[in-house]
CSV table of C-alpha atoms and ligand atoms in Angstrom, one decimal:
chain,number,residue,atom,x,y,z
S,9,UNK,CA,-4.7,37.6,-19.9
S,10,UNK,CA,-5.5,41.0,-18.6
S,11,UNK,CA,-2.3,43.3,-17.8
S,12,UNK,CA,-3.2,45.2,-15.8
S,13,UNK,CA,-5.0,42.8,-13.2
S,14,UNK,CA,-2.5,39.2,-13.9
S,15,UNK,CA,-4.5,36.9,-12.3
S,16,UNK,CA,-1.8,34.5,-12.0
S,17,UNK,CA,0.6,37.1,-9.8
S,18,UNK,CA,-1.5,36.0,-6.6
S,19,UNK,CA,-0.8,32.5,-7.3
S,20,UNK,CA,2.9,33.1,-6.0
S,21,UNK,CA,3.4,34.0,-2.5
S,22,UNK,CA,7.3,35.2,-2.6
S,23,UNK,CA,5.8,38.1,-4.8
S,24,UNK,CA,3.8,39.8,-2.3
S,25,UNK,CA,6.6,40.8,0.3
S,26,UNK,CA,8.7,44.2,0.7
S,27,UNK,CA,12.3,44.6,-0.4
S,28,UNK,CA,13.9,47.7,1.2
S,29,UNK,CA,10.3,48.8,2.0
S,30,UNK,CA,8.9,48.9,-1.2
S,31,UNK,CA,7.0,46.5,-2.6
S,32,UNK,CA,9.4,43.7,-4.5
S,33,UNK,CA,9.3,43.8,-8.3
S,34,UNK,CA,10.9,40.7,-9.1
S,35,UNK,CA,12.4,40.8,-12.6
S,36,UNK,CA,15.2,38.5,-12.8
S,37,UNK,CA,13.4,35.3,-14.0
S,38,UNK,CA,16.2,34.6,-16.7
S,39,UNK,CA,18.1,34.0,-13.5
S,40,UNK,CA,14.9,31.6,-12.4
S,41,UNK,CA,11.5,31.7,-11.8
S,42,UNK,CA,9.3,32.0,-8.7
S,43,UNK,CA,7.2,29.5,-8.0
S,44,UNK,CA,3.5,29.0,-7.8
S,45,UNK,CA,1.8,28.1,-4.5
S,46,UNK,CA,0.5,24.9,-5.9
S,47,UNK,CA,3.5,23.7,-7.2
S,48,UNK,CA,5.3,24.3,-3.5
S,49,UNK,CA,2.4,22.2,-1.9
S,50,UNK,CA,3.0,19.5,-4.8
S,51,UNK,CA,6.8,19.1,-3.8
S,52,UNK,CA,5.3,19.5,0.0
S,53,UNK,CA,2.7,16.8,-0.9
S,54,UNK,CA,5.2,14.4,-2.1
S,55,UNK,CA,7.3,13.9,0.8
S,56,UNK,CA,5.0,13.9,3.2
S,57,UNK,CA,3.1,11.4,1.5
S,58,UNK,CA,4.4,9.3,-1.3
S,59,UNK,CA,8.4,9.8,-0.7
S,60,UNK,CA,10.2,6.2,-1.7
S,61,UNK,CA,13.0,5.8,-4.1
S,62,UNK,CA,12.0,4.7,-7.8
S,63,UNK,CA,12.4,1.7,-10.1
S,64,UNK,CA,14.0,-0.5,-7.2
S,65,UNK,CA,10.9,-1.5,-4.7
S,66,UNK,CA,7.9,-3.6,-4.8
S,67,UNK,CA,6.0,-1.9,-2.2
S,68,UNK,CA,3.3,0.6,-2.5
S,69,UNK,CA,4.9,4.1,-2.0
S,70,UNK,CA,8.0,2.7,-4.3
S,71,UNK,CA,5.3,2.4,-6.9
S,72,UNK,CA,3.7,5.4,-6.4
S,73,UNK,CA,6.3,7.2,-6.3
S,74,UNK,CA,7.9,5.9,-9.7
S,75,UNK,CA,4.4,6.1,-11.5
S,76,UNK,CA,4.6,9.8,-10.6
S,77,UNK,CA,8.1,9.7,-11.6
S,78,UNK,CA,7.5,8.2,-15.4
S,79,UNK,CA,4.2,10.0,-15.3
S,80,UNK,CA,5.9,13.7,-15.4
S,81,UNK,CA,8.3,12.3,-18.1
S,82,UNK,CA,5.6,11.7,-20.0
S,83,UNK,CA,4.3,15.4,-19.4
S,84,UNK,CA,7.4,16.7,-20.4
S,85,UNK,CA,7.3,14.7,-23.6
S,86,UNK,CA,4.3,16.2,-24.9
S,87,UNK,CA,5.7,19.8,-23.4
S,88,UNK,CA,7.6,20.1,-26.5
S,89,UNK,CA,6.1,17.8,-28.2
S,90,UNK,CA,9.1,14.7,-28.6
S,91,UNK,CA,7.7,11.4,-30.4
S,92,UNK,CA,8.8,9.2,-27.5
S,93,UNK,CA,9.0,9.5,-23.6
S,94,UNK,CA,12.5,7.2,-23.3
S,95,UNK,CA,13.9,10.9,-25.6
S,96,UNK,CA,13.3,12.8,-22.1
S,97,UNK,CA,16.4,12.4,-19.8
S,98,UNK,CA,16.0,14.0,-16.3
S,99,UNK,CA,19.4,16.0,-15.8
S,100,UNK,CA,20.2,18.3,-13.1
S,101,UNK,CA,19.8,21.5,-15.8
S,102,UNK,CA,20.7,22.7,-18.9
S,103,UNK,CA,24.5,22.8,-17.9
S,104,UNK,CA,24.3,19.1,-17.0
S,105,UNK,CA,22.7,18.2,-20.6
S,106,UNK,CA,24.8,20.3,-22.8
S,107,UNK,CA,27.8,18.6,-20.8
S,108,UNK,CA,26.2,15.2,-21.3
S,109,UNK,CA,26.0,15.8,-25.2
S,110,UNK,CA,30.0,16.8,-25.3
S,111,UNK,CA,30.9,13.9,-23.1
S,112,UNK,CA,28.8,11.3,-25.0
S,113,UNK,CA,28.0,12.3,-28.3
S,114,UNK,CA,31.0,14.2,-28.7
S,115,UNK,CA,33.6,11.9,-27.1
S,116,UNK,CA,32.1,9.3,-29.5
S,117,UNK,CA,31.9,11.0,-33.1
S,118,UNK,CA,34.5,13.9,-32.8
S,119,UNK,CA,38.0,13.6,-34.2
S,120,UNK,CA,40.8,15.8,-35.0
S,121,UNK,CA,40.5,18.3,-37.5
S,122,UNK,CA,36.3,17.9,-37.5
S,123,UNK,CA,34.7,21.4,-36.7
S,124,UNK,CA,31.8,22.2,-33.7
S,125,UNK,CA,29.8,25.6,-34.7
S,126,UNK,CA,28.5,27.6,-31.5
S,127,UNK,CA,27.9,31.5,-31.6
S,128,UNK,CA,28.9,34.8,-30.3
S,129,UNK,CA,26.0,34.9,-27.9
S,130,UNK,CA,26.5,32.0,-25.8
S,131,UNK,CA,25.7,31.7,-22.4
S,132,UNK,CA,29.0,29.6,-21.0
S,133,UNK,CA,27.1,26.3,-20.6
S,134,UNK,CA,26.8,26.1,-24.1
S,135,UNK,CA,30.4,27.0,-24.9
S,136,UNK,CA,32.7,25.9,-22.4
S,137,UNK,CA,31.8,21.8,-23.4
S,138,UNK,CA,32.6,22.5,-26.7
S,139,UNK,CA,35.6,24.4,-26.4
S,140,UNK,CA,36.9,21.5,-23.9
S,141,UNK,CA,36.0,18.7,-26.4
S,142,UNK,CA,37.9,20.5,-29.1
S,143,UNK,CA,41.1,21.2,-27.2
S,144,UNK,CA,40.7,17.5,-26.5
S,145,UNK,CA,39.8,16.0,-30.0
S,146,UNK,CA,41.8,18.7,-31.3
S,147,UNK,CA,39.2,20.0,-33.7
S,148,UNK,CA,38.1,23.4,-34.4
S,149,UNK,CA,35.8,25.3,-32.3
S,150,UNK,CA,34.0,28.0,-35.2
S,151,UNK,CA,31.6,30.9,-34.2
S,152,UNK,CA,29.0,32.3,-36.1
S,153,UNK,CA,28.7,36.3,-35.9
S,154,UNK,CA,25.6,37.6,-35.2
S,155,UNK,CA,23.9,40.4,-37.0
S,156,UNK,CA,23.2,44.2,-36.3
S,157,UNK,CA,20.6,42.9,-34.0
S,158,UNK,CA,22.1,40.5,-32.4
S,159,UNK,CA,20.7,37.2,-34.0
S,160,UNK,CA,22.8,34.8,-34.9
S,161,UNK,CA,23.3,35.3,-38.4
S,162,UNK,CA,22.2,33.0,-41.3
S,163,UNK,CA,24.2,34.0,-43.9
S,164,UNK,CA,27.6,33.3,-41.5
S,165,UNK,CA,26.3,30.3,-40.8
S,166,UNK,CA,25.9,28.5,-44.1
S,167,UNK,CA,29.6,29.9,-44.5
S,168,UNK,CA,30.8,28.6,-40.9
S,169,UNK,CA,29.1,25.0,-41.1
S,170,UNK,CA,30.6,23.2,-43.8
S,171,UNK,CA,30.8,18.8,-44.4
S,172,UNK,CA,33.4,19.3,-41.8
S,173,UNK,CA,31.2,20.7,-39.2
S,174,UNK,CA,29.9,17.3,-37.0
S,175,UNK,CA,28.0,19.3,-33.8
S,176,UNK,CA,26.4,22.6,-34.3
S,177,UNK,CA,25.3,23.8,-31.0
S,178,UNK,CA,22.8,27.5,-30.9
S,179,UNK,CA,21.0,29.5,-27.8
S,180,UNK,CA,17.0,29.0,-28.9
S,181,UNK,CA,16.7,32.6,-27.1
S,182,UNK,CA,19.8,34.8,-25.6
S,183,UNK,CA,19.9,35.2,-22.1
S,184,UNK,CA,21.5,38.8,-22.9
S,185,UNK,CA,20.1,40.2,-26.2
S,186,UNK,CA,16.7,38.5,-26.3
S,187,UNK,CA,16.6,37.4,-29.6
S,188,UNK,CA,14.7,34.4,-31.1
S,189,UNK,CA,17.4,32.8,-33.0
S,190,UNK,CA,16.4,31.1,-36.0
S,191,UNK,CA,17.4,27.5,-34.8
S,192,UNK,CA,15.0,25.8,-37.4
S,193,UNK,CA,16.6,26.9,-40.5
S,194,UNK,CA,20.0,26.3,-38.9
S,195,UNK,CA,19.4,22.5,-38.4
S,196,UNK,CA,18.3,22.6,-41.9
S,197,UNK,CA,21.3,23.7,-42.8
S,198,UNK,CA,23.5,21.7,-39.5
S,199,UNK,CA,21.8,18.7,-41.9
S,200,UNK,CA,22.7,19.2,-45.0
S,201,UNK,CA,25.9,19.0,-43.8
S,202,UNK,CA,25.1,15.8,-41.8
S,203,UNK,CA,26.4,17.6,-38.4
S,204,UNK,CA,23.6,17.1,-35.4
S,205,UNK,CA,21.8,20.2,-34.1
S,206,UNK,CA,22.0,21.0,-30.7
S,207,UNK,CA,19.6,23.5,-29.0
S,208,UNK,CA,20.0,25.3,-25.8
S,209,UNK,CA,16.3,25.9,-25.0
S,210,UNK,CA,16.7,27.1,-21.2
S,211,UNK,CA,15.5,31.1,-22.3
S,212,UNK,CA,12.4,29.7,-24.6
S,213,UNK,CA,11.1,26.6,-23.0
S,214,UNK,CA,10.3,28.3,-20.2
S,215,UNK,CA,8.4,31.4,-22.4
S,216,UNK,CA,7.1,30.4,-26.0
S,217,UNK,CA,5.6,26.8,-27.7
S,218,UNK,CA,9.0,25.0,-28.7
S,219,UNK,CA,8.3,21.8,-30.4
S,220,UNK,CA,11.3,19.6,-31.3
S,221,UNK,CA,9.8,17.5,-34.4
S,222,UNK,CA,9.1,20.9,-35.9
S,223,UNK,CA,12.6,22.4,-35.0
S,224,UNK,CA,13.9,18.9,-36.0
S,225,UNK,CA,16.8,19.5,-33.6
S,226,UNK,CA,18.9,16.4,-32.9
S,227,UNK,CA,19.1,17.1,-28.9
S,228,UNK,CA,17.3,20.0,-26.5
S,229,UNK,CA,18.7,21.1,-23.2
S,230,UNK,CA,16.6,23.3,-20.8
S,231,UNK,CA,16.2,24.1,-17.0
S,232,UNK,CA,13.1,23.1,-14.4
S,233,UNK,CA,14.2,26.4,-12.4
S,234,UNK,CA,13.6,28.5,-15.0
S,235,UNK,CA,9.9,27.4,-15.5
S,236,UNK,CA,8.2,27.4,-12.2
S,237,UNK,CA,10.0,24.1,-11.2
S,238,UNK,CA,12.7,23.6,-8.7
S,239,UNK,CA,16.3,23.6,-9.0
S,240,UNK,CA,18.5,20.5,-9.7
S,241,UNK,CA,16.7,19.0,-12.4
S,242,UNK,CA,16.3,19.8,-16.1
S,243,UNK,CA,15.5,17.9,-19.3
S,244,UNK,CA,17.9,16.3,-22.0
S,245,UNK,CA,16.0,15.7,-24.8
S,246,UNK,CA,17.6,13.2,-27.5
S,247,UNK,CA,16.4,11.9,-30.6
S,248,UNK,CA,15.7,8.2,-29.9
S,249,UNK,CA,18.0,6.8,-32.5
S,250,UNK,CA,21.1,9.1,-31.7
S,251,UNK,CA,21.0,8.5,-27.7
S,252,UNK,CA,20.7,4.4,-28.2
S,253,UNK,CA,24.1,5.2,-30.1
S,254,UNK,CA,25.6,7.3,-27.4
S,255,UNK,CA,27.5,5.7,-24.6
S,256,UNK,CA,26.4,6.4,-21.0
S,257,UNK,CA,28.6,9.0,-19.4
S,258,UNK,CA,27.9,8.3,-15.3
S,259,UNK,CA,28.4,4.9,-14.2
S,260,UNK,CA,26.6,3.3,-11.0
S,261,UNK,CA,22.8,2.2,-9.9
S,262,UNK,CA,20.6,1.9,-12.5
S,263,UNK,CA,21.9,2.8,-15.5
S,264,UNK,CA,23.0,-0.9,-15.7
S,265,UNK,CA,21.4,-4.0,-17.3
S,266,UNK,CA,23.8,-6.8,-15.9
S,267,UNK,CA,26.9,-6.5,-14.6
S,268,UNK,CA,29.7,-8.8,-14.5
S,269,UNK,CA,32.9,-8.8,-13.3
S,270,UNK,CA,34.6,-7.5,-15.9
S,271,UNK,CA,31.8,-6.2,-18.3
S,272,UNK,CA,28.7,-4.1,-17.8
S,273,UNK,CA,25.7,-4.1,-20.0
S,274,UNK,CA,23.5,-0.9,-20.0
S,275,UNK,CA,19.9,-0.2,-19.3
S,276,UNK,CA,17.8,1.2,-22.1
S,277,UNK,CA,16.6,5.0,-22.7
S,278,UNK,CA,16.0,6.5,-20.5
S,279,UNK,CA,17.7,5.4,-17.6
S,280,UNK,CA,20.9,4.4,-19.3
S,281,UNK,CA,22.0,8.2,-18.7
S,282,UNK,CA,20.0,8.2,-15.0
S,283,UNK,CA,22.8,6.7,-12.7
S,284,UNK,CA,21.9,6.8,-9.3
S,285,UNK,CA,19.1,7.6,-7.4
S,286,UNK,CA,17.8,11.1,-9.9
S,287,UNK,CA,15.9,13.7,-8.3
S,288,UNK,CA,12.5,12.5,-7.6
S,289,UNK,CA,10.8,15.3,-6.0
S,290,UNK,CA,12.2,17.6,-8.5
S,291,UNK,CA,11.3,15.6,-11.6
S,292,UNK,CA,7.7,15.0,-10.1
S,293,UNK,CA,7.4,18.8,-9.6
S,294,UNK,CA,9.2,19.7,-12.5
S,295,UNK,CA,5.8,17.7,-14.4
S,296,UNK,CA,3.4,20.0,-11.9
S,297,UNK,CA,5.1,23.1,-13.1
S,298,UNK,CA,4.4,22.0,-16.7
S,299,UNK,CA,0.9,21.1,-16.0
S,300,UNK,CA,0.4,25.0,-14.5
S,301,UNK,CA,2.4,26.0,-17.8
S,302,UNK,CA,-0.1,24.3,-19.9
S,303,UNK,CA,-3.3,25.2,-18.6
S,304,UNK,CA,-2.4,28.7,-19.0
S,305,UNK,CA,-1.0,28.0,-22.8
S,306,UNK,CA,2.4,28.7,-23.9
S,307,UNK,CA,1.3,30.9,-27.1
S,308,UNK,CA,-0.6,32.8,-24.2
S,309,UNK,CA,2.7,33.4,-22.1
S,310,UNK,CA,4.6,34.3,-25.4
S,311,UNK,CA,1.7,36.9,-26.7
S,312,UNK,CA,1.3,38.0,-22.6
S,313,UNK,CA,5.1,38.9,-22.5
S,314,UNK,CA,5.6,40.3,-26.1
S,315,UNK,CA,3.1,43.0,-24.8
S,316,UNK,CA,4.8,43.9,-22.0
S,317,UNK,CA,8.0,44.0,-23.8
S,318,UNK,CA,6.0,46.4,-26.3
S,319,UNK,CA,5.3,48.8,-23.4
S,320,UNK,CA,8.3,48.6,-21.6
S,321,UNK,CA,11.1,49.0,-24.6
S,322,UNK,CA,9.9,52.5,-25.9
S,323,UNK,CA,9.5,53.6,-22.7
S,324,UNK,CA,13.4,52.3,-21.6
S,325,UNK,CA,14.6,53.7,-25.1
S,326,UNK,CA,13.0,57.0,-23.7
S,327,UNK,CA,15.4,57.3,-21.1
S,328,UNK,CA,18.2,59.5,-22.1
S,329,UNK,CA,21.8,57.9,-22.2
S,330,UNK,CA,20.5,54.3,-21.8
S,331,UNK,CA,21.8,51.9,-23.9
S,332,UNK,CA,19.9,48.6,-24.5
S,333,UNK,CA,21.5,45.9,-25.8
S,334,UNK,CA,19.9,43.6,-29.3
S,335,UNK,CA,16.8,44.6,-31.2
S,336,UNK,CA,15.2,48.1,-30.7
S,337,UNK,CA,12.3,47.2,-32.2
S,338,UNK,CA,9.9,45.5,-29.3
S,339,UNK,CA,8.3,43.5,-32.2
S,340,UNK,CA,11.8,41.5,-32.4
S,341,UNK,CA,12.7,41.6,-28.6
S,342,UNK,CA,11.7,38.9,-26.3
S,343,UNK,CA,11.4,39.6,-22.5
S,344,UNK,CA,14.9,39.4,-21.5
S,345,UNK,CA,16.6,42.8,-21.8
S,346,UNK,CA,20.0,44.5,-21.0
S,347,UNK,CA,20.9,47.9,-20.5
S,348,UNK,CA,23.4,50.0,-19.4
S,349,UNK,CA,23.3,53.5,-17.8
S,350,UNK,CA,25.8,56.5,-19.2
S,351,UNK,CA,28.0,56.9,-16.5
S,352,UNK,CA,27.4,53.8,-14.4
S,353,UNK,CA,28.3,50.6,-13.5
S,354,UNK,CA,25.5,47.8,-14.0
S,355,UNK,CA,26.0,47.1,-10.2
S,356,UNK,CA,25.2,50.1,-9.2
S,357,UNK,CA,22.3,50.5,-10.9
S,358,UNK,CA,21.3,47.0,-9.9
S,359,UNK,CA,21.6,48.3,-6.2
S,360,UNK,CA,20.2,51.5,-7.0
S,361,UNK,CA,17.1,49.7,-8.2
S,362,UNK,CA,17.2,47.1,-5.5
S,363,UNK,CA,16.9,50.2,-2.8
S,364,UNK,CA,13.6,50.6,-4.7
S,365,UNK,CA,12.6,46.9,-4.6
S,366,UNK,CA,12.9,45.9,-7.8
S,367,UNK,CA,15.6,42.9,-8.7
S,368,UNK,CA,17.5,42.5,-11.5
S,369,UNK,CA,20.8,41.1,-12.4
S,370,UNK,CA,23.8,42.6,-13.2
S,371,UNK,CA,27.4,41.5,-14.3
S,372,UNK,CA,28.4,39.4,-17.8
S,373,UNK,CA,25.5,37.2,-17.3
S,374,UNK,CA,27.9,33.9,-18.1
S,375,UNK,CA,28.3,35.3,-21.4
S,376,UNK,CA,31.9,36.5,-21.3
S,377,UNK,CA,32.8,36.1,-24.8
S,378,UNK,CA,29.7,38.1,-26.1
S,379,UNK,CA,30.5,41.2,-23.3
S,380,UNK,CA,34.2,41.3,-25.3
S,381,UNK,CA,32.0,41.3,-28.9
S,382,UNK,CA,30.1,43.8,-27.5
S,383,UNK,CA,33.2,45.8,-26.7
S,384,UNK,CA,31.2,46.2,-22.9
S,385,UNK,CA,32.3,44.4,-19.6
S,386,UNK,CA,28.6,43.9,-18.1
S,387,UNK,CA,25.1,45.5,-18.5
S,388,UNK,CA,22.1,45.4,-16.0
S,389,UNK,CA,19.1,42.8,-17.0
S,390,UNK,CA,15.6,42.8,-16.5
S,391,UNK,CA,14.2,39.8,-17.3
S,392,UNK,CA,9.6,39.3,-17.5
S,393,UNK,CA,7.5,36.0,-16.8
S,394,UNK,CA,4.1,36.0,-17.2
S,395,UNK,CA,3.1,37.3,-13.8
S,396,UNK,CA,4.8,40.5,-14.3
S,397,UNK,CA,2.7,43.6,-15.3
S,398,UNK,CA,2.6,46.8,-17.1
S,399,UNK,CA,2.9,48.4,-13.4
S,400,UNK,CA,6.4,46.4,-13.0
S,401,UNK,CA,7.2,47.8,-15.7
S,402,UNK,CA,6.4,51.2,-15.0
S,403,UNK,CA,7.7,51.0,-11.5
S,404,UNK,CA,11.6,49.6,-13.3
S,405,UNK,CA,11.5,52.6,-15.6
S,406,UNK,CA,11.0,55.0,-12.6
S,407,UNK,CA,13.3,53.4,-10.9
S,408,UNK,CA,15.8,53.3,-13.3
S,409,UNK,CA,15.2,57.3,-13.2
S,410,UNK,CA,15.4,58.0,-10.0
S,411,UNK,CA,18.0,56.0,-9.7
S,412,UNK,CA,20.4,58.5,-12.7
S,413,UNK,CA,19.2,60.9,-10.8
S,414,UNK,CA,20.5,59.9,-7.1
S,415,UNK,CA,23.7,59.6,-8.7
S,416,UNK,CA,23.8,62.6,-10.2
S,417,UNK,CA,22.2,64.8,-7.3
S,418,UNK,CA,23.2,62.6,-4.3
S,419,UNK,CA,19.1,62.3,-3.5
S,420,UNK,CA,16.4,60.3,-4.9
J,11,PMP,N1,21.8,28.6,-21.3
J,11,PMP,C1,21.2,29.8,-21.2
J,11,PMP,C2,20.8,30.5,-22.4
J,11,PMP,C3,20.9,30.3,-19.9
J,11,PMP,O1,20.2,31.4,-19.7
J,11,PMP,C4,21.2,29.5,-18.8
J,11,PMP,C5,20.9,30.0,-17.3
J,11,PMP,N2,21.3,31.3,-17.1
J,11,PMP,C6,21.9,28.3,-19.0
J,11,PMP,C7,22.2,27.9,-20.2
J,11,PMP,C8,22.3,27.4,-17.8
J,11,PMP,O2,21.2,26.9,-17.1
J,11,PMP,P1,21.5,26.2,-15.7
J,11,PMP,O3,22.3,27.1,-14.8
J,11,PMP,O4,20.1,26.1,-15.1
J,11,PMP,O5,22.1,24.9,-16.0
């Protein structure tokens, strides 16, 4: 892909608008994506022509519309490469899959005194369930440090999981400090210990290859929103053997097999964690957004944003009394990065840079506990996808400058 001219950026239409008469740079895709203009007519497409509920009717759109359905769990599959289609579980998000974990797999094989490993870094999604299933279980919620960098650090975690340890539970990629964590070597070790290895995969889905037989992770949560698809649904991906184990945790329409008056047999995999009616359009889309993923090539996205990220870091290292937070070195920075301004409060240099058109977050970013290790209370984010460009970037650094210096001076 060419940086300078991203031929994708004129495939989505919300880019080309002005925000406070500039043009908008939208840089808060850790937040969510945009979406493409194919992928709006797809969701468009389906409800004005195939719209029916799934599974339940004989008639032609019912069967249309659940062929579409299975179809895009099939896309997903091979997305990250899972051995069967009945491992993908349509959830509303990452949230709702790291939540479905705790309450199922949790509930089932946690007991007092056994130990969950998390980290520092987590985003709350991937914290909060655990934390709640050990005050419930009364075991013992352990976190791994994380190293000068900010990865989450391998030597603390062969100390932290021990044949205690039943659930360890890892951010793929940090929605704060942009590091790759090394999530393979710490199933290895989750294993050797015979604890199950969750990953929360809603930073890196979205932005690099992840494949789940070569990660060997035990389950894989991630986000639709976050990759071009709508929101309300994401992925819970299971190894086949551990979900038929796992009790259903939402009772109600299809999730059932027969049901008696005072028993209830379940469906299988899949839908014995799909009760009710799931949502269609956004599953269907969510398997659209993954075909526009694919024909541009995930090892394309993740080489396209590491050289942005290798433009933009020097150049926001340059700027004197900003702070950004995880690896210095672009080589080990993915393109999710948080700063903070001498002098200023993330907000307002989030609406400092909004009055220039160019949106990022600001606040904790849902990652509390890793503000307090950081000894900070919030930092300003920028966050790349693919149709960002070298000029975004150049237009956030300026910004970012004129920005210190309207504070300062009063004028921009
Ligand atoms: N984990 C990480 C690392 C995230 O960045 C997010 C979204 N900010 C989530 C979990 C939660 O995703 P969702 O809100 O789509 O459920």
């Amino acid at each position: 892909m060419d940086n300078k001219n991203n031929q994708w950026r004129q495939d989505f239409p919300i880019l080309d608008q002005k925000v406070n008469d500039e043009n908008l740079v939208y840089l808060d895709n850790a937040a969510t994506t945009q979406k493409p203009q194919t992928v709006i007519d797809d969701l468009v497409n389906f409800y004005q022509n195939d719209n029916a509920n799934v599974h339940r009717g004989v008639h032609t759109l019912a069967e249309r519309s659940t062929e579409q359905f299975e179809t895009a769990r099939e896309k997903i599959q091979k997305f990250i490469n899972a051995e069967h289609s009945d491992e993908i579980i349509y959830t509303k998000g990452t949230t709702d899959a790291l939540n479905i974990i705790a309450r199922s797999y949790g509930a089932e094989n946690i007991v007092a005194g056994d130990e969950i490993v998390i980290s520092y870094l987590e985003h709350h999604s991937n914290l909060i369930p655990w934390q709640q299933l050990a005050i419930q279980k009364h075991a013992v919620l352990k976190y791994i440090e994380l190293d000068d960098d900010g990865f989450v650090d391998l030597a603390d975690a062969k100390k932290k999981i021990t044949d205690k340890t039943k659930i360890v539970s890892i951010a793929h990629v940090s929605n704060v400090l942009g590091v790759i964590n090394p999530v393979k070597e710490i199933a290895q070790i989750a294993h050797s210990h015979g604890a199950v290895m969750v990953v929360d995969g809603a930073q890196s889905v979205p932005h690099m290859p992840v494949d789940v037989q070569d990660l060997d992770c035990d389950f894989l949560a991630f986000s639709g929103h976050k990759m071009l698809g709508p929101t309300g649904i994401g992925i819970l991906y299971g190894k086949e053997k551990l979900l038929n184990a796992m009790p259903p945790v939402d009772f109600g329409g299809e999730m059932i097999n027969f049901v008696h008056l005072y028993e209830t047999s379940w469906n299988d995999l899949p839908w014995k964690f799909e009760a009710g009616t799931p949502n269609i359009a956004g599953a269907i889309v969510l398997g659209y957004a993954v075909d526009y993923l694919s024909k541009i090539g995930m090892q394309n996205i993740f080489d396209y944003e590491n050289e942005l990220v290798d433009y933009v870091l020097p150049k926001l290292l340059n700027i004197e009394g900003l702070t950004v937070y995880g690896p210095q070195d672009p080589a080990k920075h993915t393109s999710v990065i948080s700063f903070n301004l001498d002098g200023l409060h993330p907000h307002d240099l989030a609406t400092g840079l909004d009055m220039e058109g160019v949106a990022v977050r600001a606040g904790h970013h849902c990652a509390q506990p890793l503000m307090t290790y950081l000894g900070i209370s919030a930092t300003a984010r920028a966050s790349f996808y693919f149709y960002n460009t070298k000029e975004d970037a150049d237009i956030l650094v300026n910004s970012i400058v004129a920005t210190k210096e309207f504070f300062k001076n009063g004028t921009v």
